[in-house]
Amino acid sequence: MIKVQSNRFFTGKKSPLFTERAAHEAREFHKKIPGYAPTPLVHLDALAARLGVKAIHVKDESQRFGLNAFKVLGGSYALGKLLAAKLSIDISEIDFRTVGSMLTEPMTFTTATAGNHGTGVAWAAREMGQKAVVYMPKGSAESSVKRIRGLGAECIVTDVNYDDTVRLANSTAHANNWTLVQDTAWEGYVEIPTWISQGYTTMAAETLEQLSDSGAAMPTHIFLQAGVGAMAGGMLGYFADSIGADNFAGIISEPEAANCLYASITSENGERVAVTGELNSIMAGLACGEVNPVTWNILRDAAKYYASVSDDVSATGMRILANPAGADTKIISGESGAINLGLLYQLMTSQNEDINSLKILLGLNENSTVLIFSTEGNTNPFRYEKIIWEGFLPQK
């Protein structure tokens, strides 16, 4: 199932929060982390020829700091800003190797996560000599729990969905005088989520640099997946500032079980709409029902299209990336990472008239240069193998 909607609220307006300047500060911080290197930008030339587009570029975040996902970019930057404020220094003065010894006692950071964000916070806290307590919603993968605990953090699995787990983490942080590092915002809690989204722009800045260095054309279509919209909004804001929102088609995709952004953009007044219920999707990292208000304005103003897709679309993307066409490079992409490759494939190959009309709506053709972000690797190895080897999809 694929649904695509034009954004009638599109203005192309930039955001003062997500700019080339903000991305430069975030990237300079990330460059100082031991082991930093830009993740690969993979050019899928054989697949592009098969699908009838000019080029397909995929940013492979499975290789980010050995953590198998991009999320550490946001969590580490937020922790850097918080520690800099605690020490009354600029973030440019933060040294990962020594910052832990500059405090008389470590700070405790807490967060709610579907897996990748909590992993990033736990890793950054450990690397900077701090403590982390991570809450996960019911049904979370045991592999994610073990990974977070293996990084030295306390990890607690709740009996509620993601959005209610966020509320639990927030109330617990207040009760224990901990610092909440959450990748969504609400009234009175804006600054830290903003830093997290700004941290993600390192990924976008690397990408444009890699495209330029390779002599590739700038993208005509940029696909960005969304949960609460923290990554999608920060990245879209950067691209709108550096390229101009009128110069590419920004496409925001979500799982149909948790399509709060799609519901918001198709609402009568373009106001944020919450999706409730179990939010069941194989795309656990995107299974969020409430829109991040920090990034909502840029998503509403600068994305041209919104897509809501079923789980099988992501599973298709996973299998294609794992079994590449021709001489293309293999990419191990998890459920939340492969949604847009699966979406592109379905749009370009389906014989269904309705889906073919969506391809035309998006302007996808032989002149299209497509940019996709594979935001995670096989963060749930057992389910990854079930999907790739056996065609597994959970029952609805």
mmCIF file of C-alpha atoms in Angstrom:
data_model
loop_
_atom_site.group_PDB
_atom_site.id
_atom_site.type_symbol
_atom_site.label_atom_id
_atom_site.label_comp_id
_atom_site.label_asym_id
_atom_site.label_seq_id
_atom_site.Cartn_x
_atom_site.Cartn_y
_atom_site.Cartn_z
ATOM 1 C CA MET A 1 0.000 0.000 0.000
ATOM 2 C CA ILE A 2 1.362 3.390 -1.029
ATOM 3 C CA LYS A 3 -0.289 6.766 -0.602
ATOM 4 C CA VAL A 4 1.326 10.010 -1.772
ATOM 5 C CA GLN A 5 -0.016 13.493 -1.181
ATOM 6 C CA SER A 6 1.148 16.843 -2.562
ATOM 7 C CA ASN A 7 1.809 19.391 0.149
ATOM 8 C CA ARG A 8 -0.553 22.295 -0.451
ATOM 9 C CA PHE A 9 1.151 24.223 2.370
ATOM 10 C CA PHE A 10 4.549 24.295 0.610
ATOM 11 C CA THR A 11 6.145 27.763 0.570
ATOM 12 C CA GLY A 12 9.850 26.957 0.264
ATOM 13 C CA LYS A 13 10.535 29.054 3.349
ATOM 14 C CA LYS A 14 13.807 28.306 5.146
ATOM 15 C CA SER A 15 14.234 27.650 8.858
ATOM 16 C CA PRO A 16 16.607 29.789 10.961
ATOM 17 C CA LEU A 17 17.343 26.681 13.065
ATOM 18 C CA PHE A 18 18.613 24.323 10.366
ATOM 19 C CA THR A 19 21.178 26.096 8.236
ATOM 20 C CA GLU A 20 24.581 25.557 6.699
ATOM 21 C CA ARG A 21 26.079 27.495 9.609
ATOM 22 C CA ALA A 22 24.401 25.287 12.227
ATOM 23 C CA ALA A 23 25.496 22.190 10.313
ATOM 24 C CA HIS A 24 29.076 23.450 10.244
ATOM 25 C CA GLU A 25 29.189 23.740 14.038
ATOM 26 C CA ALA A 26 27.698 20.269 14.469
ATOM 27 C CA ARG A 27 30.090 18.699 12.000
ATOM 28 C CA GLU A 28 33.121 20.361 13.561
ATOM 29 C CA PHE A 29 32.075 18.796 16.876
ATOM 30 C CA HIS A 30 31.618 15.381 15.299
ATOM 31 C CA LYS A 31 35.001 15.585 13.584
ATOM 32 C CA LYS A 32 36.653 15.694 17.016
ATOM 33 C CA ILE A 33 35.120 12.377 18.068
ATOM 34 C CA PRO A 34 37.764 9.622 17.923
ATOM 35 C CA GLY A 35 37.061 7.431 14.913
ATOM 36 C CA TYR A 36 34.989 10.008 13.010
ATOM 37 C CA ALA A 37 34.775 9.507 9.240
ATOM 38 C CA PRO A 38 32.040 10.376 6.757
ATOM 39 C CA THR A 39 29.832 7.376 6.036
ATOM 40 C CA PRO A 40 29.830 6.082 2.439
ATOM 41 C CA LEU A 41 27.661 7.586 -0.269
ATOM 42 C CA VAL A 42 26.920 4.636 -2.550
ATOM 43 C CA HIS A 43 26.074 5.187 -6.226
ATOM 44 C CA LEU A 44 23.631 2.526 -7.447
ATOM 45 C CA ASP A 45 24.196 2.945 -11.172
ATOM 46 C CA ALA A 46 22.865 -0.444 -12.272
ATOM 47 C CA LEU A 47 19.676 -0.014 -10.258
ATOM 48 C CA ALA A 48 19.206 3.506 -11.633
ATOM 49 C CA ALA A 49 19.436 2.163 -15.182
ATOM 50 C CA ARG A 50 16.982 -0.612 -14.394
ATOM 51 C CA LEU A 51 14.453 1.767 -12.807
ATOM 52 C CA GLY A 52 14.788 4.398 -15.514
ATOM 53 C CA VAL A 53 16.225 7.291 -13.505
ATOM 54 C CA LYS A 54 19.460 9.205 -14.047
ATOM 55 C CA ALA A 55 21.120 8.334 -10.721
ATOM 56 C CA ILE A 56 20.444 6.845 -7.285
ATOM 57 C CA HIS A 57 22.691 7.808 -4.379
ATOM 58 C CA VAL A 58 22.316 6.072 -1.005
ATOM 59 C CA LYS A 59 23.997 7.319 2.177
ATOM 60 C CA ASP A 60 24.914 4.200 4.186
ATOM 61 C CA GLU A 61 24.611 4.989 7.901
ATOM 62 C CA SER A 62 25.236 1.411 9.022
ATOM 63 C CA GLN A 63 28.878 2.417 9.366
ATOM 64 C CA ARG A 64 28.464 5.409 11.713
ATOM 65 C CA PHE A 65 30.903 5.023 14.641
ATOM 66 C CA GLY A 66 30.342 1.269 14.586
ATOM 67 C CA LEU A 67 26.825 1.767 15.984
ATOM 68 C CA ASN A 68 24.878 0.663 12.898
ATOM 69 C CA ALA A 69 22.732 3.837 12.705
ATOM 70 C CA PHE A 70 22.856 7.610 12.269
ATOM 71 C CA LYS A 71 21.167 8.548 15.545
ATOM 72 C CA VAL A 72 24.401 9.026 17.485
ATOM 73 C CA LEU A 73 24.942 12.249 15.540
ATOM 74 C CA GLY A 74 22.033 13.941 17.312
ATOM 75 C CA GLY A 75 22.519 12.458 20.760
ATOM 76 C CA SER A 76 26.251 13.149 20.910
ATOM 77 C CA TYR A 77 25.837 16.760 19.774
ATOM 78 C CA ALA A 78 23.135 17.398 22.377
ATOM 79 C CA LEU A 79 25.297 15.890 25.121
ATOM 80 C CA GLY A 80 28.207 18.024 23.944
ATOM 81 C CA LYS A 81 26.070 21.174 24.172
ATOM 82 C CA LEU A 82 24.773 20.193 27.619
ATOM 83 C CA LEU A 83 28.235 19.446 28.980
ATOM 84 C CA ALA A 84 29.605 22.658 27.513
ATOM 85 C CA ALA A 85 26.845 24.617 29.264
ATOM 86 C CA LYS A 86 27.531 22.766 32.539
ATOM 87 C CA LEU A 87 31.220 23.660 32.293
ATOM 88 C CA SER A 88 30.597 27.213 31.017
ATOM 89 C CA ILE A 89 32.660 26.625 27.895
ATOM 90 C CA ASP A 90 31.927 26.634 24.165
ATOM 91 C CA ILE A 91 31.155 23.308 22.523
ATOM 92 C CA SER A 92 34.249 23.777 20.375
ATOM 93 C CA GLU A 93 36.295 23.300 23.573
ATOM 94 C CA ILE A 94 34.780 19.886 24.375
ATOM 95 C CA ASP A 95 37.343 17.075 24.205
ATOM 96 C CA PHE A 96 35.849 13.573 24.321
ATOM 97 C CA ARG A 97 38.961 12.219 26.009
ATOM 98 C CA THR A 98 39.030 14.660 28.922
ATOM 99 C CA VAL A 99 35.553 16.105 29.445
ATOM 100 C CA GLY A 100 34.559 13.387 31.915
ATOM 101 C CA SER A 101 37.345 14.397 34.298
ATOM 102 C CA MET A 102 36.242 18.038 34.287
ATOM 103 C CA LEU A 103 33.122 17.355 36.391
ATOM 104 C CA THR A 104 33.175 16.513 40.088
ATOM 105 C CA GLU A 105 30.520 13.868 39.416
ATOM 106 C CA PRO A 106 28.984 12.592 36.176
ATOM 107 C CA MET A 107 25.677 13.828 34.820
ATOM 108 C CA THR A 108 22.892 11.293 34.259
ATOM 109 C CA PHE A 109 21.160 11.522 30.895
ATOM 110 C CA THR A 110 17.910 9.712 30.189
ATOM 111 C CA THR A 111 15.810 9.168 27.086
ATOM 112 C CA ALA A 112 13.085 7.086 25.472
ATOM 113 C CA THR A 113 13.915 5.193 22.310
ATOM 114 C CA ALA A 114 12.862 2.566 19.834
ATOM 115 C CA GLY A 115 16.522 1.550 19.778
ATOM 116 C CA ASN A 116 18.892 3.692 17.722
ATOM 117 C CA HIS A 117 18.537 7.024 19.542
ATOM 118 C CA GLY A 118 19.019 5.347 22.916
ATOM 119 C CA THR A 119 22.074 3.537 21.585
ATOM 120 C CA GLY A 120 23.551 6.854 20.484
ATOM 121 C CA VAL A 121 22.877 8.533 23.843
ATOM 122 C CA ALA A 122 24.292 5.559 25.761
ATOM 123 C CA TRP A 123 27.424 5.498 23.603
ATOM 124 C CA ALA A 124 28.011 9.256 23.820
ATOM 125 C CA ALA A 125 27.468 9.231 27.589
ATOM 126 C CA ARG A 126 29.985 6.416 27.988
ATOM 127 C CA GLU A 127 32.541 8.036 25.701
ATOM 128 C CA MET A 128 32.319 11.323 27.646
ATOM 129 C CA GLY A 129 32.386 9.705 31.082
ATOM 130 C CA GLN A 130 28.697 10.236 31.935
ATOM 131 C CA LYS A 131 25.751 7.989 32.880
ATOM 132 C CA ALA A 132 22.662 7.034 30.844
ATOM 133 C CA VAL A 133 19.268 5.524 31.649
ATOM 134 C CA VAL A 134 17.287 4.435 28.584
ATOM 135 C CA TYR A 135 13.577 3.564 28.374
ATOM 136 C CA MET A 136 12.156 1.464 25.531
ATOM 137 C CA PRO A 137 8.522 0.780 24.531
ATOM 138 C CA LYS A 138 6.890 -2.608 24.825
ATOM 139 C CA GLY A 139 7.817 -5.067 22.108
ATOM 140 C CA SER A 140 11.328 -3.635 21.708
ATOM 141 C CA ALA A 141 13.889 -5.974 20.194
ATOM 142 C CA GLU A 142 16.012 -7.827 22.721
ATOM 143 C CA SER A 143 19.032 -7.164 20.508
ATOM 144 C CA SER A 144 18.556 -3.409 21.040
ATOM 145 C CA VAL A 145 18.197 -3.844 24.786
ATOM 146 C CA LYS A 146 21.412 -5.872 24.954
ATOM 147 C CA ARG A 147 23.254 -3.377 22.755
ATOM 148 C CA ILE A 148 22.310 -0.440 25.011
ATOM 149 C CA ARG A 149 23.189 -2.320 28.195
ATOM 150 C CA GLY A 150 26.460 -3.362 26.606
ATOM 151 C CA LEU A 151 27.334 0.322 26.319
ATOM 152 C CA GLY A 152 27.081 0.685 30.089
ATOM 153 C CA ALA A 153 23.618 2.222 30.274
ATOM 154 C CA GLU A 154 20.656 1.085 32.320
ATOM 155 C CA CYS A 155 17.880 -0.022 29.938
ATOM 156 C CA ILE A 156 14.247 -0.423 31.021
ATOM 157 C CA VAL A 157 11.545 -1.854 28.728
ATOM 158 C CA THR A 158 8.084 -0.444 29.499
ATOM 159 C CA ASP A 159 4.620 -1.880 28.887
ATOM 160 C CA VAL A 160 3.404 1.115 26.851
ATOM 161 C CA ASN A 161 3.928 2.474 23.314
ATOM 162 C CA TYR A 162 6.677 4.863 22.214
ATOM 163 C CA ASP A 163 4.897 8.142 22.910
ATOM 164 C CA ASP A 164 3.845 7.054 26.401
ATOM 165 C CA THR A 165 7.402 5.859 27.028
ATOM 166 C CA VAL A 166 8.627 9.372 26.208
ATOM 167 C CA ARG A 167 6.260 10.735 28.852
ATOM 168 C CA LEU A 168 7.526 8.189 31.369
ATOM 169 C CA ALA A 169 11.163 9.085 30.713
ATOM 170 C CA ASN A 170 10.331 12.771 31.134
ATOM 171 C CA SER A 171 8.561 12.307 34.461
ATOM 172 C CA THR A 172 11.341 10.055 35.765
ATOM 173 C CA ALA A 173 13.981 12.593 34.775
ATOM 174 C CA HIS A 174 12.164 15.292 36.750
ATOM 175 C CA ALA A 175 11.785 13.029 39.767
ATOM 176 C CA ASN A 176 15.488 12.099 39.834
ATOM 177 C CA ASN A 177 16.998 15.403 38.703
ATOM 178 C CA TRP A 178 18.368 13.757 35.553
ATOM 179 C CA THR A 179 18.692 15.466 32.165
ATOM 180 C CA LEU A 180 16.258 14.299 29.494
ATOM 181 C CA VAL A 181 17.781 14.014 26.008
ATOM 182 C CA GLN A 182 14.736 13.420 23.825
ATOM 183 C CA ASP A 183 14.478 13.749 20.057
ATOM 184 C CA THR A 184 11.028 15.292 20.130
ATOM 185 C CA ALA A 185 9.737 18.472 21.733
ATOM 186 C CA TRP A 186 6.742 19.930 23.565
ATOM 187 C CA GLU A 187 5.886 23.170 25.298
ATOM 188 C CA GLY A 188 8.752 24.080 27.586
ATOM 189 C CA TYR A 189 11.080 21.460 26.100
ATOM 190 C CA VAL A 190 12.542 22.750 22.856
ATOM 191 C CA GLU A 191 16.261 23.488 23.103
ATOM 192 C CA ILE A 192 17.620 19.941 23.436
ATOM 193 C CA PRO A 193 15.436 18.502 20.624
ATOM 194 C CA THR A 194 16.641 21.369 18.431
ATOM 195 C CA TRP A 195 20.269 20.438 19.124
ATOM 196 C CA ILE A 196 19.523 16.815 18.291
ATOM 197 C CA SER A 197 18.024 17.726 14.910
ATOM 198 C CA GLN A 198 20.939 20.057 14.220
ATOM 199 C CA GLY A 199 23.306 17.189 14.997
ATOM 200 C CA TYR A 200 21.728 15.126 12.250
ATOM 201 C CA THR A 201 22.670 17.767 9.658
ATOM 202 C CA THR A 202 26.250 16.465 9.691
ATOM 203 C CA MET A 203 24.891 13.617 7.563
ATOM 204 C CA ALA A 204 23.454 16.088 5.037
ATOM 205 C CA ALA A 205 26.587 18.226 4.908
ATOM 206 C CA GLU A 206 28.746 15.151 4.287
ATOM 207 C CA THR A 207 26.417 14.093 1.474
ATOM 208 C CA LEU A 208 26.582 17.335 -0.492
ATOM 209 C CA GLU A 209 30.351 17.380 -0.101
ATOM 210 C CA GLN A 210 30.573 13.798 -1.372
ATOM 211 C CA LEU A 211 28.323 14.564 -4.339
ATOM 212 C CA SER A 212 30.464 17.567 -5.216
ATOM 213 C CA ASP A 213 33.721 15.651 -4.838
ATOM 214 C CA SER A 214 32.468 12.881 -7.140
ATOM 215 C CA GLY A 215 31.290 15.335 -9.777
ATOM 216 C CA ALA A 216 27.696 14.138 -9.422
ATOM 217 C CA ALA A 217 24.731 16.379 -10.074
ATOM 218 C CA MET A 218 22.742 17.795 -7.181
ATOM 219 C CA PRO A 219 19.650 15.723 -6.341
ATOM 220 C CA THR A 220 16.318 16.450 -7.966
ATOM 221 C CA HIS A 221 14.523 14.216 -5.440
ATOM 222 C CA ILE A 222 15.439 13.809 -1.762
ATOM 223 C CA PHE A 223 13.599 11.081 0.147
ATOM 224 C CA LEU A 224 13.579 11.427 3.946
ATOM 225 C CA GLN A 225 11.883 8.985 6.305
ATOM 226 C CA ALA A 226 10.203 10.255 9.452
ATOM 227 C CA GLY A 227 9.114 9.116 12.877
ATOM 228 C CA VAL A 228 8.508 12.289 14.878
ATOM 229 C CA GLY A 229 10.293 14.211 12.110
ATOM 230 C CA ALA A 230 13.474 15.153 13.990
ATOM 231 C CA MET A 231 15.883 13.815 11.375
ATOM 232 C CA ALA A 232 13.687 14.605 8.373
ATOM 233 C CA GLY A 233 13.134 18.195 9.516
ATOM 234 C CA GLY A 234 16.756 18.924 10.338
ATOM 235 C CA MET A 235 17.978 17.425 7.077
ATOM 236 C CA LEU A 236 15.278 19.097 4.996
ATOM 237 C CA GLY A 237 16.102 22.435 6.616
ATOM 238 C CA TYR A 238 19.765 22.056 5.687
ATOM 239 C CA PHE A 239 18.986 21.139 2.089
ATOM 240 C CA ALA A 240 16.489 24.003 1.795
ATOM 241 C CA ASP A 241 19.165 26.417 3.011
ATOM 242 C CA SER A 242 21.997 25.052 0.874
ATOM 243 C CA ILE A 243 20.178 24.073 -2.334
ATOM 244 C CA GLY A 244 16.851 25.901 -2.106
ATOM 245 C CA ALA A 245 13.606 24.039 -1.472
ATOM 246 C CA ASP A 246 12.295 24.997 -4.916
ATOM 247 C CA ASN A 247 15.207 23.190 -6.564
ATOM 248 C CA PHE A 248 14.391 19.652 -5.430
ATOM 249 C CA ALA A 249 11.387 17.553 -4.542
ATOM 250 C CA GLY A 250 11.513 16.796 -0.836
ATOM 251 C CA ILE A 251 9.526 13.613 -0.118
ATOM 252 C CA ILE A 252 8.739 12.644 3.495
ATOM 253 C CA SER A 253 7.812 8.992 4.024
ATOM 254 C CA GLU A 254 6.291 7.145 6.999
ATOM 255 C CA PRO A 255 4.857 3.741 7.883
ATOM 256 C CA GLU A 256 1.080 3.739 7.447
ATOM 257 C CA ALA A 257 0.634 2.521 11.032
ATOM 258 C CA ALA A 258 2.244 5.699 12.419
ATOM 259 C CA ASN A 259 1.802 8.340 9.726
ATOM 260 C CA CYS A 260 1.353 11.407 11.926
ATOM 261 C CA LEU A 261 3.082 13.743 9.467
ATOM 262 C CA TYR A 262 1.004 12.486 6.551
ATOM 263 C CA ALA A 263 -2.131 12.940 8.661
ATOM 264 C CA SER A 264 -1.017 16.446 9.607
ATOM 265 C CA ILE A 265 -0.263 17.589 6.064
ATOM 266 C CA THR A 266 -3.585 16.209 4.815
ATOM 267 C CA SER A 267 -5.587 17.795 7.641
ATOM 268 C CA GLU A 268 -7.881 20.700 6.853
ATOM 269 C CA ASN A 269 -5.660 23.399 8.359
ATOM 270 C CA GLY A 270 -2.237 21.766 8.180
ATOM 271 C CA GLU A 271 -1.989 21.476 11.945
ATOM 272 C CA ARG A 272 -0.150 18.731 13.806
ATOM 273 C CA VAL A 273 -2.216 15.566 14.148
ATOM 274 C CA ALA A 274 -1.397 12.715 16.534
ATOM 275 C CA VAL A 275 -1.854 9.079 15.542
ATOM 276 C CA THR A 276 -2.708 6.830 18.475
ATOM 277 C CA GLY A 277 -2.912 3.101 19.144
ATOM 278 C CA GLU A 278 -0.332 0.335 19.028
ATOM 279 C CA LEU A 279 1.659 1.902 16.147
ATOM 280 C CA ASN A 280 2.736 -1.569 15.016
ATOM 281 C CA SER A 281 5.253 -1.568 12.176
ATOM 282 C CA ILE A 282 8.444 -3.419 11.333
ATOM 283 C CA MET A 283 9.887 0.099 11.020
ATOM 284 C CA ALA A 284 10.271 0.462 14.790
ATOM 285 C CA GLY A 285 12.411 3.585 14.517
ATOM 286 C CA LEU A 286 9.622 5.335 12.617
ATOM 287 C CA ALA A 287 6.700 4.055 14.707
ATOM 288 C CA CYS A 288 5.940 7.367 16.405
ATOM 289 C CA GLY A 289 2.497 8.922 16.621
ATOM 290 C CA GLU A 290 3.204 12.535 17.564
ATOM 291 C CA VAL A 291 4.893 15.191 15.410
ATOM 292 C CA ASN A 292 7.954 17.027 16.725
ATOM 293 C CA PRO A 293 6.950 20.719 16.947
ATOM 294 C CA VAL A 294 10.576 21.864 16.558
ATOM 295 C CA THR A 295 10.771 20.550 12.988
ATOM 296 C CA TRP A 296 7.105 20.798 11.982
ATOM 297 C CA ASN A 297 7.353 24.275 10.443
ATOM 298 C CA ILE A 298 10.199 23.376 8.084
ATOM 299 C CA LEU A 299 8.555 20.080 7.157
ATOM 300 C CA ARG A 300 5.307 21.860 6.359
ATOM 301 C CA ASP A 301 7.028 24.683 4.462
ATOM 302 C CA ALA A 302 9.780 22.914 2.509
ATOM 303 C CA ALA A 303 8.661 19.338 1.709
ATOM 304 C CA LYS A 304 6.709 19.011 -1.536
ATOM 305 C CA TYR A 305 5.257 15.540 -0.995
ATOM 306 C CA TYR A 306 4.313 13.120 1.771
ATOM 307 C CA ALA A 307 4.084 9.341 1.515
ATOM 308 C CA SER A 308 2.471 6.705 3.735
ATOM 309 C CA VAL A 309 3.536 3.123 3.022
ATOM 310 C CA SER A 310 2.908 -0.386 4.282
ATOM 311 C CA ASP A 311 5.582 -2.591 5.818
ATOM 312 C CA ASP A 312 6.062 -4.676 2.685
ATOM 313 C CA VAL A 313 7.454 -1.615 0.899
ATOM 314 C CA SER A 314 10.314 -1.375 3.382
ATOM 315 C CA ALA A 315 10.896 -5.138 3.237
ATOM 316 C CA THR A 316 11.249 -4.865 -0.551
ATOM 317 C CA GLY A 317 13.839 -2.126 -0.122
ATOM 318 C CA MET A 318 15.797 -4.260 2.338
ATOM 319 C CA ARG A 319 15.960 -7.181 -0.080
ATOM 320 C CA ILE A 320 16.994 -5.058 -3.056
ATOM 321 C CA LEU A 321 19.798 -3.358 -1.134
ATOM 322 C CA ALA A 322 21.007 -6.726 0.179
ATOM 323 C CA ASN A 323 20.950 -8.228 -3.340
ATOM 324 C CA PRO A 324 22.102 -5.403 -5.607
ATOM 325 C CA ALA A 325 21.736 -5.144 -9.355
ATOM 326 C CA GLY A 326 24.790 -5.620 -11.554
ATOM 327 C CA ALA A 327 27.999 -4.329 -10.011
ATOM 328 C CA ASP A 328 26.238 -2.126 -7.472
ATOM 329 C CA THR A 329 27.513 -2.180 -3.891
ATOM 330 C CA LYS A 330 25.575 -4.220 -1.340
ATOM 331 C CA ILE A 331 24.028 -2.235 1.524
ATOM 332 C CA ILE A 332 22.774 -3.837 4.717
ATOM 333 C CA SER A 333 19.738 -1.728 5.518
ATOM 334 C CA GLY A 334 17.304 -2.278 8.358
ATOM 335 C CA GLU A 335 13.552 -1.807 8.358
ATOM 336 C CA SER A 336 13.587 1.951 9.008
ATOM 337 C CA GLY A 337 16.520 2.474 6.663
ATOM 338 C CA ALA A 338 15.092 0.828 3.546
ATOM 339 C CA ILE A 339 11.664 2.444 3.343
ATOM 340 C CA ASN A 340 12.602 4.903 0.609
ATOM 341 C CA LEU A 341 14.485 2.522 -1.657
ATOM 342 C CA GLY A 342 11.441 0.256 -1.460
ATOM 343 C CA LEU A 343 9.167 3.206 -2.183
ATOM 344 C CA LEU A 344 11.233 4.285 -5.195
ATOM 345 C CA TYR A 345 11.277 0.739 -6.561
ATOM 346 C CA GLN A 346 7.514 0.344 -6.237
ATOM 347 C CA LEU A 347 6.874 3.704 -7.864
ATOM 348 C CA MET A 348 9.128 2.959 -10.825
ATOM 349 C CA THR A 349 8.107 -0.658 -11.510
ATOM 350 C CA SER A 350 4.458 -1.051 -10.563
ATOM 351 C CA GLN A 351 1.963 -1.719 -13.340
ATOM 352 C CA ASN A 352 -0.834 -0.381 -11.168
ATOM 353 C CA GLU A 353 -2.335 2.732 -12.768
ATOM 354 C CA ASP A 354 -2.791 4.495 -9.446
ATOM 355 C CA ILE A 355 0.851 4.004 -8.451
ATOM 356 C CA ASN A 356 2.018 4.981 -11.926
ATOM 357 C CA SER A 357 0.123 8.248 -11.505
ATOM 358 C CA LEU A 358 2.050 8.844 -8.267
ATOM 359 C CA LYS A 359 5.341 8.448 -10.146
ATOM 360 C CA ILE A 360 4.160 11.092 -12.588
ATOM 361 C CA LEU A 361 3.016 13.323 -9.725
ATOM 362 C CA LEU A 362 6.501 13.174 -8.184
ATOM 363 C CA GLY A 363 8.181 13.901 -11.515
ATOM 364 C CA LEU A 364 10.310 10.754 -11.404
ATOM 365 C CA ASN A 365 11.772 10.045 -14.842
ATOM 366 C CA GLU A 366 14.990 9.534 -16.794
ATOM 367 C CA ASN A 367 16.259 12.971 -15.688
ATOM 368 C CA SER A 368 15.860 12.322 -11.954
ATOM 369 C CA THR A 369 18.800 12.191 -9.549
ATOM 370 C CA VAL A 370 17.535 10.513 -6.386
ATOM 371 C CA LEU A 371 19.084 10.840 -2.925
ATOM 372 C CA ILE A 372 18.138 8.289 -0.241
ATOM 373 C CA PHE A 373 19.355 7.787 3.328
ATOM 374 C CA SER A 374 19.718 4.255 4.634
ATOM 375 C CA THR A 375 19.599 5.346 8.254
ATOM 376 C CA GLU A 376 20.332 1.998 9.912
ATOM 377 C CA GLY A 377 21.838 -1.400 9.305
ATOM 378 C CA ASN A 378 20.623 -4.707 10.701
ATOM 379 C CA THR A 379 19.949 -3.384 14.201
ATOM 380 C CA ASN A 380 17.651 -6.386 14.735
ATOM 381 C CA PRO A 381 19.762 -9.181 13.157
ATOM 382 C CA PHE A 382 17.239 -11.960 13.754
ATOM 383 C CA ARG A 383 14.371 -10.133 12.067
ATOM 384 C CA TYR A 384 16.668 -8.862 9.326
ATOM 385 C CA GLU A 385 17.508 -12.435 8.343
ATOM 386 C CA LYS A 386 13.854 -13.496 8.574
ATOM 387 C CA ILE A 387 12.864 -10.713 6.163
ATOM 388 C CA ILE A 388 15.771 -11.136 3.733
ATOM 389 C CA TRP A 389 15.923 -14.936 3.689
ATOM 390 C CA GLU A 390 12.326 -15.950 4.315
ATOM 391 C CA GLY A 391 10.228 -12.992 3.164
ATOM 392 C CA PHE A 392 8.865 -12.594 6.688
ATOM 393 C CA LEU A 393 6.336 -9.898 7.548
ATOM 394 C CA PRO A 394 4.471 -9.843 10.878
ATOM 395 C CA GLN A 395 0.730 -10.384 10.833
ATOM 396 C CA LYS A 396 -1.394 -7.265 10.944
#
